[in-house]
mmCIF file of C-alpha atoms in Angstrom:
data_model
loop_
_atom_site.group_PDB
_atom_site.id
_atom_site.type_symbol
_atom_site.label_atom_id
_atom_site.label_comp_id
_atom_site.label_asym_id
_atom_site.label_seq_id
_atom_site.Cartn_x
_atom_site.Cartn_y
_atom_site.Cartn_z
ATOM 1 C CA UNK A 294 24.370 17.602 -38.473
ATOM 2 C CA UNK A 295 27.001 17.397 -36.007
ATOM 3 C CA UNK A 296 24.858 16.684 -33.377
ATOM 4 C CA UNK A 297 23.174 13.425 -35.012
ATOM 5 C CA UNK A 298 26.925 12.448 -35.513
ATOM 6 C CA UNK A 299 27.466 12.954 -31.810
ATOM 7 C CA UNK A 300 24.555 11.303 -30.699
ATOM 8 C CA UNK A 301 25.424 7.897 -32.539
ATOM 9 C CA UNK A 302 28.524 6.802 -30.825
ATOM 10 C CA UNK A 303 26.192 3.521 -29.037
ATOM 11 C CA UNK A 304 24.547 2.673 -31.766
ATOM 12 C CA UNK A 305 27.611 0.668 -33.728
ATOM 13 C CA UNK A 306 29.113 -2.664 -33.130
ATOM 14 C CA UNK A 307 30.643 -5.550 -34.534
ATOM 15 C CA UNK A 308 28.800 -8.844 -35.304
ATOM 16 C CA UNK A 309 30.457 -12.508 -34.613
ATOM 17 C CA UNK A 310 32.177 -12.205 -38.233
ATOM 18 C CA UNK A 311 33.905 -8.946 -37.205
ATOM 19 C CA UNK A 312 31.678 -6.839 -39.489
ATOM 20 C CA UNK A 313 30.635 -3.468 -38.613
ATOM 21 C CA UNK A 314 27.370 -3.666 -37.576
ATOM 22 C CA UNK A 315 24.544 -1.485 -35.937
ATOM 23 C CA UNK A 316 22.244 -1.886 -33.053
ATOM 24 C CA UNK A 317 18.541 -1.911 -34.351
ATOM 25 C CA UNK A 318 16.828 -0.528 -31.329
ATOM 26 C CA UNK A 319 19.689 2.054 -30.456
ATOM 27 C CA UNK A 320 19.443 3.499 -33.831
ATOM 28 C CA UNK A 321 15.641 3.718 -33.572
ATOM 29 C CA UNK A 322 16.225 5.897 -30.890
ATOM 30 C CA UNK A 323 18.353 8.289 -32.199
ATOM 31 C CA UNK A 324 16.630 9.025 -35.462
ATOM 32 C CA UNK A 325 13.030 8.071 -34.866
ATOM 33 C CA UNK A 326 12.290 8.554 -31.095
ATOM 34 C CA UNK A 327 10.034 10.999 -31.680
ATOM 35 C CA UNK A 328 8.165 10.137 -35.430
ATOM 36 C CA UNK A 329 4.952 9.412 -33.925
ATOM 37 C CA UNK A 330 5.414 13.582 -33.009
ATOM 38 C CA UNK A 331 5.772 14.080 -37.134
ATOM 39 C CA UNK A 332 3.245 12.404 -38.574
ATOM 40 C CA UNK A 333 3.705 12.992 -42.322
ATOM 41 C CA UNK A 334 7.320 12.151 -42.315
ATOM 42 C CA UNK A 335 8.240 10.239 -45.365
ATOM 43 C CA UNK A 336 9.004 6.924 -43.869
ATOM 44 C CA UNK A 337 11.154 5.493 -46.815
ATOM 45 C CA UNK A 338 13.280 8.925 -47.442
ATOM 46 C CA UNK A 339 13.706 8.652 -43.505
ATOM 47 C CA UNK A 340 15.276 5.472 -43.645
ATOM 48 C CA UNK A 341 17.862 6.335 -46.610
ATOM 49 C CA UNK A 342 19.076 9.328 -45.112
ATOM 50 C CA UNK A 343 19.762 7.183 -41.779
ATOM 51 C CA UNK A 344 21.389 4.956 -44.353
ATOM 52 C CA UNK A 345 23.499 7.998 -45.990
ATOM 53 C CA UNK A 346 24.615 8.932 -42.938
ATOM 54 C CA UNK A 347 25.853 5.827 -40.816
ATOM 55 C CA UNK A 348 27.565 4.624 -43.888
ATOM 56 C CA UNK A 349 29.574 7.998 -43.822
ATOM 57 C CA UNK A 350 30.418 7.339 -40.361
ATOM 58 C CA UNK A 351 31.024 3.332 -40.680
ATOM 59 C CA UNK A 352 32.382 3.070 -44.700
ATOM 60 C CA UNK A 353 33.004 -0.279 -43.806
ATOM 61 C CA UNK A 354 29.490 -1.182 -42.842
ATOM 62 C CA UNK A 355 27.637 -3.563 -45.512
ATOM 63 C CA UNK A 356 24.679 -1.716 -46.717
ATOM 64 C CA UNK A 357 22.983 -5.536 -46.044
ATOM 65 C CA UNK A 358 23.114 -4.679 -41.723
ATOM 66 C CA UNK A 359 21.045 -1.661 -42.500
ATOM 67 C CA UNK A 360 17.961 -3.297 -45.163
ATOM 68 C CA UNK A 361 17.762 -5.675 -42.464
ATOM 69 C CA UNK A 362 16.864 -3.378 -39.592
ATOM 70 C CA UNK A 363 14.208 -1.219 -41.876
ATOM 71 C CA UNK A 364 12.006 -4.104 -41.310
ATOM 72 C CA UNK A 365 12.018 -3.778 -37.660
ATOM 73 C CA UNK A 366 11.845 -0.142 -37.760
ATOM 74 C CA UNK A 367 8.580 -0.132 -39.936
ATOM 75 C CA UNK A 368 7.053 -2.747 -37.591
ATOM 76 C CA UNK A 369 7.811 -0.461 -34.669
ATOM 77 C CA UNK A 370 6.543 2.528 -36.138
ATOM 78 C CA UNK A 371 3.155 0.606 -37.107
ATOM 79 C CA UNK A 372 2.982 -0.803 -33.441
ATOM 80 C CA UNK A 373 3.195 2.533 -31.950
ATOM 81 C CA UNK A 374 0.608 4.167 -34.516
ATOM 82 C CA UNK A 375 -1.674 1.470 -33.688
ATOM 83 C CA UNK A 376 -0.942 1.638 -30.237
ATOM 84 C CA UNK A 377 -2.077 5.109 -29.681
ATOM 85 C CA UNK A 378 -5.016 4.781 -32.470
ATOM 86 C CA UNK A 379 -6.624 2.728 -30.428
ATOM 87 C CA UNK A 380 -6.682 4.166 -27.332
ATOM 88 C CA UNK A 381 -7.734 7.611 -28.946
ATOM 89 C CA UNK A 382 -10.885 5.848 -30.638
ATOM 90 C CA UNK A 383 -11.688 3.638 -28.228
ATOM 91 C CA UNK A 384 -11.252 0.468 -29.916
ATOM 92 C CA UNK A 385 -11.453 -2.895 -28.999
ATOM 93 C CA UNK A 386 -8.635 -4.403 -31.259
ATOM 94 C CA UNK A 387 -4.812 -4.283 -30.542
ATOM 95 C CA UNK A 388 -2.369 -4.719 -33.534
ATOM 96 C CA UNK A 389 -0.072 -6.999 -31.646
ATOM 97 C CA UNK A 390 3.383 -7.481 -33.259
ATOM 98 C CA UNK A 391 4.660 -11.497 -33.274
ATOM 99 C CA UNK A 392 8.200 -12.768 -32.801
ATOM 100 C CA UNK A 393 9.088 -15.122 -35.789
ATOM 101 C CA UNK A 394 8.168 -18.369 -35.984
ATOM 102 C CA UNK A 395 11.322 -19.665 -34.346
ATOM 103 C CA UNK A 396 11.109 -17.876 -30.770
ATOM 104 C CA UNK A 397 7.114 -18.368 -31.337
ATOM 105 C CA UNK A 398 4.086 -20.622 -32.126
ATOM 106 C CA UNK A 399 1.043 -18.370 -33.192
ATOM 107 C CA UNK A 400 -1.221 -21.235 -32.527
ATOM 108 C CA UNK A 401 -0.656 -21.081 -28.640
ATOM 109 C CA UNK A 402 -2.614 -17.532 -28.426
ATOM 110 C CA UNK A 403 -6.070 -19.513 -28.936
ATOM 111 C CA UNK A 404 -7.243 -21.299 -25.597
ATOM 112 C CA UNK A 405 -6.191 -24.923 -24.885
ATOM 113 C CA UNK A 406 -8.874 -26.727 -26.935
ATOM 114 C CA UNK A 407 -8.124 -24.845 -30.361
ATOM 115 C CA UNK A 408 -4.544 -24.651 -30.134
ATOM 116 C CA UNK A 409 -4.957 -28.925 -29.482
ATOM 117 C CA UNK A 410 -6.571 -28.799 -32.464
ATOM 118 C CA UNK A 411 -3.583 -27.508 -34.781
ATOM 119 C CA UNK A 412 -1.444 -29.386 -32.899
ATOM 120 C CA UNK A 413 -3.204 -32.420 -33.804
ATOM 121 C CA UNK A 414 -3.190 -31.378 -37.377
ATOM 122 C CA UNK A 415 0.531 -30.621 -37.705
ATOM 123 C CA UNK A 416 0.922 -34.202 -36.055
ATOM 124 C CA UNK A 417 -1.095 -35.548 -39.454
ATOM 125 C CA UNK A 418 1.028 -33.075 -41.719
ATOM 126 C CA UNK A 419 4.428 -33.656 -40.185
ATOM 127 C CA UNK A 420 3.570 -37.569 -40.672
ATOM 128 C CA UNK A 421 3.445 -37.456 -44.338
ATOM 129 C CA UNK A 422 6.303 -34.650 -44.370
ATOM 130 C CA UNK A 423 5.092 -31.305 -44.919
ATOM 131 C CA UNK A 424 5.423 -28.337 -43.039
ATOM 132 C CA UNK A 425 1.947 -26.359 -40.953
ATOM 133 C CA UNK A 426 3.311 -22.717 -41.086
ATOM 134 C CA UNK A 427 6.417 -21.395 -42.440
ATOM 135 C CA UNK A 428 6.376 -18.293 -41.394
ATOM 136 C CA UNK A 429 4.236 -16.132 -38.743
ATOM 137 C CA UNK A 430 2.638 -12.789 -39.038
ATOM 138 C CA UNK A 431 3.880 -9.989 -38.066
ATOM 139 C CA UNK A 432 1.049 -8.552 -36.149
ATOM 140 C CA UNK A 433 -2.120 -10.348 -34.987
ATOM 141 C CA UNK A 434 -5.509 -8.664 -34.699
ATOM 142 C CA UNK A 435 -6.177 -9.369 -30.925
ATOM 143 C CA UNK A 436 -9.172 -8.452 -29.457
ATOM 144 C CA UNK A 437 -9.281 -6.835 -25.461
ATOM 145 C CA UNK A 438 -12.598 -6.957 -24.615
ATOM 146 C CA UNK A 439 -12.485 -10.127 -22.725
ATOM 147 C CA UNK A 440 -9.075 -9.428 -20.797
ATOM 148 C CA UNK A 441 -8.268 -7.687 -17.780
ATOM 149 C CA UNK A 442 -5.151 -6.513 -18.939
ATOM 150 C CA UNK A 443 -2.700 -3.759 -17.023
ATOM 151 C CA UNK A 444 -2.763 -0.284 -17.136
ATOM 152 C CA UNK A 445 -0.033 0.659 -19.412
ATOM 153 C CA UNK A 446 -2.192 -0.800 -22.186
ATOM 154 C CA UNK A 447 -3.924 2.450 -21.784
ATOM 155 C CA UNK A 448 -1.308 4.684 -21.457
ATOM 156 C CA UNK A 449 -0.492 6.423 -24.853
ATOM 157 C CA UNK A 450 2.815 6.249 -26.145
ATOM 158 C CA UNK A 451 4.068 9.888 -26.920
ATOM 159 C CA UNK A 452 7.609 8.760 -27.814
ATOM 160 C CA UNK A 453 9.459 5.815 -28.514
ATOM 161 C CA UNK A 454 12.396 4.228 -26.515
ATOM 162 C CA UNK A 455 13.295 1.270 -25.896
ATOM 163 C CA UNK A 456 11.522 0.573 -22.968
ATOM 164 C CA UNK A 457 8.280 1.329 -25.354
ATOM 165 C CA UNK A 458 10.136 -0.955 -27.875
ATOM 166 C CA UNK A 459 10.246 -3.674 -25.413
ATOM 167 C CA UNK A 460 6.718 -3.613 -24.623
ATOM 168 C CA UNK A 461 5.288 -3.689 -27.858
ATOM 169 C CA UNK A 462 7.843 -6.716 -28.511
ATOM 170 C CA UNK A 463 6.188 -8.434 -25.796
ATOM 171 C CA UNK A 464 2.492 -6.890 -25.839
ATOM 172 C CA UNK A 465 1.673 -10.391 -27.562
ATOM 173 C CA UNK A 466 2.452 -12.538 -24.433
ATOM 174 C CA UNK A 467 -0.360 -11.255 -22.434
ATOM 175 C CA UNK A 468 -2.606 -12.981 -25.169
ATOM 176 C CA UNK A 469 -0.904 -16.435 -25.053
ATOM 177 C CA UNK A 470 -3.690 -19.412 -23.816
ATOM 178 C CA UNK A 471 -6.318 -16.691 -24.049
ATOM 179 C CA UNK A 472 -7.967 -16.133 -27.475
ATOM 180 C CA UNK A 473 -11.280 -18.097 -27.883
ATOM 181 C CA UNK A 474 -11.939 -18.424 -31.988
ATOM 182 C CA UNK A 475 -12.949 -14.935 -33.228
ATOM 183 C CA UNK A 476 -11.069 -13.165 -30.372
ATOM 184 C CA UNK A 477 -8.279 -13.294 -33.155
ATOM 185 C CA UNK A 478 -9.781 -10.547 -35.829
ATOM 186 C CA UNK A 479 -7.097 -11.530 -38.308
ATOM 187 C CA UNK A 480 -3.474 -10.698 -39.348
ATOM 188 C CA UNK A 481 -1.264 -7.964 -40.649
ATOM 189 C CA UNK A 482 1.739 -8.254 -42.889
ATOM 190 C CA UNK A 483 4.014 -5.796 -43.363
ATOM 191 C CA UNK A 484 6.908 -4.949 -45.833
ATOM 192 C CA UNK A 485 9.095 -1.658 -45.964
ATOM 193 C CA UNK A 486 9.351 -2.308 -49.227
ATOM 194 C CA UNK A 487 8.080 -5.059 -51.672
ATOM 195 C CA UNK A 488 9.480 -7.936 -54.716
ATOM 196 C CA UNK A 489 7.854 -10.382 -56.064
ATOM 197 C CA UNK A 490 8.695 -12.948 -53.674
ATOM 198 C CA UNK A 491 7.506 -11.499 -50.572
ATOM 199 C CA UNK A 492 4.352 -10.766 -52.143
ATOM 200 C CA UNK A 493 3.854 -14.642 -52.566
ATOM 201 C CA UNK A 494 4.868 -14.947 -48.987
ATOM 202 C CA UNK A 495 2.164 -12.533 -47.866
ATOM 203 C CA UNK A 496 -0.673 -14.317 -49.941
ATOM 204 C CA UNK A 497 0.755 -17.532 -48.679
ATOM 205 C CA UNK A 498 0.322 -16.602 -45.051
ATOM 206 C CA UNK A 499 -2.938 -15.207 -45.708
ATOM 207 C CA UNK A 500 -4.134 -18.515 -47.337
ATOM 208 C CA UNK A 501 -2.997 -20.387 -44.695
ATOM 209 C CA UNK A 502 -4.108 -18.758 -41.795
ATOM 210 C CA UNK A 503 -7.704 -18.544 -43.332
ATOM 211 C CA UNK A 504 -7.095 -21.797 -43.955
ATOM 212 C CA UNK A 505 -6.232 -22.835 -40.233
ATOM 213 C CA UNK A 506 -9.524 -20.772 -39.265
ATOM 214 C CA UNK A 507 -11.595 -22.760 -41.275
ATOM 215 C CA UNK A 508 -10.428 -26.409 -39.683
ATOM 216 C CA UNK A 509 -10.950 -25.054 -35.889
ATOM 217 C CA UNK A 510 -14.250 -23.916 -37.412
ATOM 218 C CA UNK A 511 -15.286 -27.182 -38.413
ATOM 219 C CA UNK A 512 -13.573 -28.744 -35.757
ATOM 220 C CA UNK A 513 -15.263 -26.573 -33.465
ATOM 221 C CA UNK A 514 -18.756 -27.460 -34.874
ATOM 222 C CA UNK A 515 -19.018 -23.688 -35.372
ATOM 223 C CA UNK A 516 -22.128 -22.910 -37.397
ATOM 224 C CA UNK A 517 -21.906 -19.353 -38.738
ATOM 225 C CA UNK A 518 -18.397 -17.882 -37.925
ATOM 226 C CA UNK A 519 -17.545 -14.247 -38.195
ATOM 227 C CA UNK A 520 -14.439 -14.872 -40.742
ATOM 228 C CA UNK A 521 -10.484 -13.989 -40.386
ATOM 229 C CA UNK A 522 -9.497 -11.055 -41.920
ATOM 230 C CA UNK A 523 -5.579 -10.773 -43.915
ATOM 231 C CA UNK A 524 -4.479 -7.823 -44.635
ATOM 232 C CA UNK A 525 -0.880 -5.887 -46.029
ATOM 233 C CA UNK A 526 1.025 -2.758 -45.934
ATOM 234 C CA UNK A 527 4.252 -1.366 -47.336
ATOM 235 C CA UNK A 528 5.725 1.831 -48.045
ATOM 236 C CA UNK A 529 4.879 1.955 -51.457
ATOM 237 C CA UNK A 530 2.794 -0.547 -53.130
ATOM 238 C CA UNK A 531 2.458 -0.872 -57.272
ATOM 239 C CA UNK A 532 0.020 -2.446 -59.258
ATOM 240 C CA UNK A 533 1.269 -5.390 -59.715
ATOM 241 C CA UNK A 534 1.914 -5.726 -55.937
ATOM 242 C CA UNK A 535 -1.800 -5.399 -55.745
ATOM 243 C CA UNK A 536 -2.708 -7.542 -58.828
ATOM 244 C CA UNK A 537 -0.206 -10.037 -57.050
ATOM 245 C CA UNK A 538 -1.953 -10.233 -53.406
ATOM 246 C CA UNK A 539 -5.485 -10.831 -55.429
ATOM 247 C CA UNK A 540 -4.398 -14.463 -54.835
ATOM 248 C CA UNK A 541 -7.492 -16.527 -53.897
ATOM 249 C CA UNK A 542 -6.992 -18.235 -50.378
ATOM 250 C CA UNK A 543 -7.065 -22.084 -51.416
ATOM 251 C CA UNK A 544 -9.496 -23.398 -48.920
ATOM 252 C CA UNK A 545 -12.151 -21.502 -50.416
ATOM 253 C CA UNK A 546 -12.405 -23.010 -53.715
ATOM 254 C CA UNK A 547 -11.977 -26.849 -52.798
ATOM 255 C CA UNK A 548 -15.862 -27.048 -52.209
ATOM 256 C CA UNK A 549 -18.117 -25.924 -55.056
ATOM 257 C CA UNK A 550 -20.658 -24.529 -52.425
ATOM 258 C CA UNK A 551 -18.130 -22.053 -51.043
ATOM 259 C CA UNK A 552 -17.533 -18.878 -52.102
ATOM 260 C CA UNK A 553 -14.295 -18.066 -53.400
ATOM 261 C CA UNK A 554 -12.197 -15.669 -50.888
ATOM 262 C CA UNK A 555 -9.231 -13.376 -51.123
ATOM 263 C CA UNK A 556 -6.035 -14.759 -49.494
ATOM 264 C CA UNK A 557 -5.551 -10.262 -48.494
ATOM 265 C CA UNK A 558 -8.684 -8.788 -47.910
ATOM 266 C CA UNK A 559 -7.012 -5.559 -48.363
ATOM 267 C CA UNK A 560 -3.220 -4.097 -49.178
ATOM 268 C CA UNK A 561 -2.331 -0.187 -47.815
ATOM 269 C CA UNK A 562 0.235 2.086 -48.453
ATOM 270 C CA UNK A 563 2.164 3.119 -44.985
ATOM 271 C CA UNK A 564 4.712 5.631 -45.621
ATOM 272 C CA UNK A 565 4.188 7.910 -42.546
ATOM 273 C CA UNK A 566 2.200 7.785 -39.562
ATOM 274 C CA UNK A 567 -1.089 9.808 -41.123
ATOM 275 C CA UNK A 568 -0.829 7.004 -43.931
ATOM 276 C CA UNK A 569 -1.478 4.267 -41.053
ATOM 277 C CA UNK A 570 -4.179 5.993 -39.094
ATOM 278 C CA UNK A 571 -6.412 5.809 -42.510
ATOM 279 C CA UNK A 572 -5.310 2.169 -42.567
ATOM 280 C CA UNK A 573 -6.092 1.673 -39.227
ATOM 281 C CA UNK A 574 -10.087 2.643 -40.048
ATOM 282 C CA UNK A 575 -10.211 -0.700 -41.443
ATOM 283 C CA UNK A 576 -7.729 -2.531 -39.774
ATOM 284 C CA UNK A 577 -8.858 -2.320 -36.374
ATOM 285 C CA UNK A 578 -13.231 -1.978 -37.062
ATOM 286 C CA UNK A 579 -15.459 -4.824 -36.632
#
């Protein structure tokens, strides 16, 4: 143990309140580097003993700076597991992780002409004073078959640093301005844990990203359309976490000819990397 205590001496600091904080990618490092390496680790029992033990060396730190990095640190972990997935089956689907919807507009990854589209539509919204999207994904379903994109996308990740962080931060931006309709698969949402009201914010991204998909459909003139797939994960998932993402996605039942859809198509349990590669079977097929 002394020589995780040793190792940890970057990964503290202090935020613009003065509070002991942590740095989220420096603490990756030093306990998860090499996870993809250990690929029935318990993901959730890995995070509280990082807990247990920077609070032992910080007593001072709120337990509040450390629930907000797990969230990062689960969407990392996914990346990565995705990452090498699909370069070891050949598959033409990357899980891309999104910034937020403050540093990031998911509508710009379609071309020009769709992304006009929802532009045009959040003109017509924003008139009578309503919000388009509240909140993005956190990974898109991007397919590569079209792109000529560079050679590290091939390269498999066999540990993770921060220059791997970095590039599956930015992994997105090679996408921007380039995704005709169904060169988006879908969406993934993921929690390291879930409440109640993050499963209604899943089911209402799901809703309205089908949603979206359906209006550049029609505004398209798109005849038969191959469908956007939403989908979920978390480290455990009860249930009524289950019951609760059975939400039905409201485009699909304002038109008595349409069949009634799912705003998830499917929720998973992620709580080590083995977990997501079983995930990924569906996540990432055609």
């Amino acid at each position: 143990m002394e020589n995780v205590f040793g190792s940890l001496q970057g990964v503290f600091t202090r935020n613009s309140s003065g509070k002991v904080s942590i740095k989220k990618e420096a603490t990756f490092v030093a306990f998860l580097e090499n996870i993809l390496q250990n690929p029935n680790l318990d993901i959730s029992k890995k995070f509280k003993l990082i807990d247990s033990i920077l609070l032992k060396q910080q007593s001072e730190m709120e337990k509040s700076a450390l629930s907000n990095s797990h969230g990062d640190w689960y969407e990392w972990i996914i990346a990565a597991s995705a990452w090498n997935y699909r370069i070891d089956n050949n598959k033409k689907y990357l899980l891309a992780l999104l910034p937020n919807k403050r540093q990031f507009d998911v509508s710009t990854l379609y071309k020009n002409n769709l992304s006009l589209y929802i532009d045009d539509l959040r003109l017509k919204v924003q008139a009578s004073d309503v919000e388009l999207i509240s909140s993005n994904p956190d990974f898109a379903i991007l397919s590569t078959q079209a792109l000529e994109l560079p050679d590290f996308f091939n390269k498999r990740i066999s540990s993770i640093d921060t220059e791997v962080i970095s590039m599956l931060n930015s992994a997105y931006t090679y996408f921007i301005e380039k995704c005709k309709l169904d060169d988006i698969h879908g969406y993934l949402s993921v929690k390291s844990s879930l409440r109640p009201d993050r499963r209604l914010q899943i089911a209402h991204e799901g809703s309205l990203m089908k949603a979206l998909y359906v209006h550049l459909q029609t505004r398209d003139w798109i005849i038969e359309p191959k469908g956007l797939k939403y989908y979920a994960a978390s480290t455990k998932v009860s249930s009524a976490d289950i019951s609760g993402l059975k939400t039905v996605a409201t485009h699909s039942i304002t038109n008595v000819s349409s069949k009634p859809q799912r705003a998830v198509d499917d929720v998973f349990v992620i709580n080590n990397v083995s977990d997501s590669y079983k995930a990924f079977e569906v996540i990432l097929s055609d």
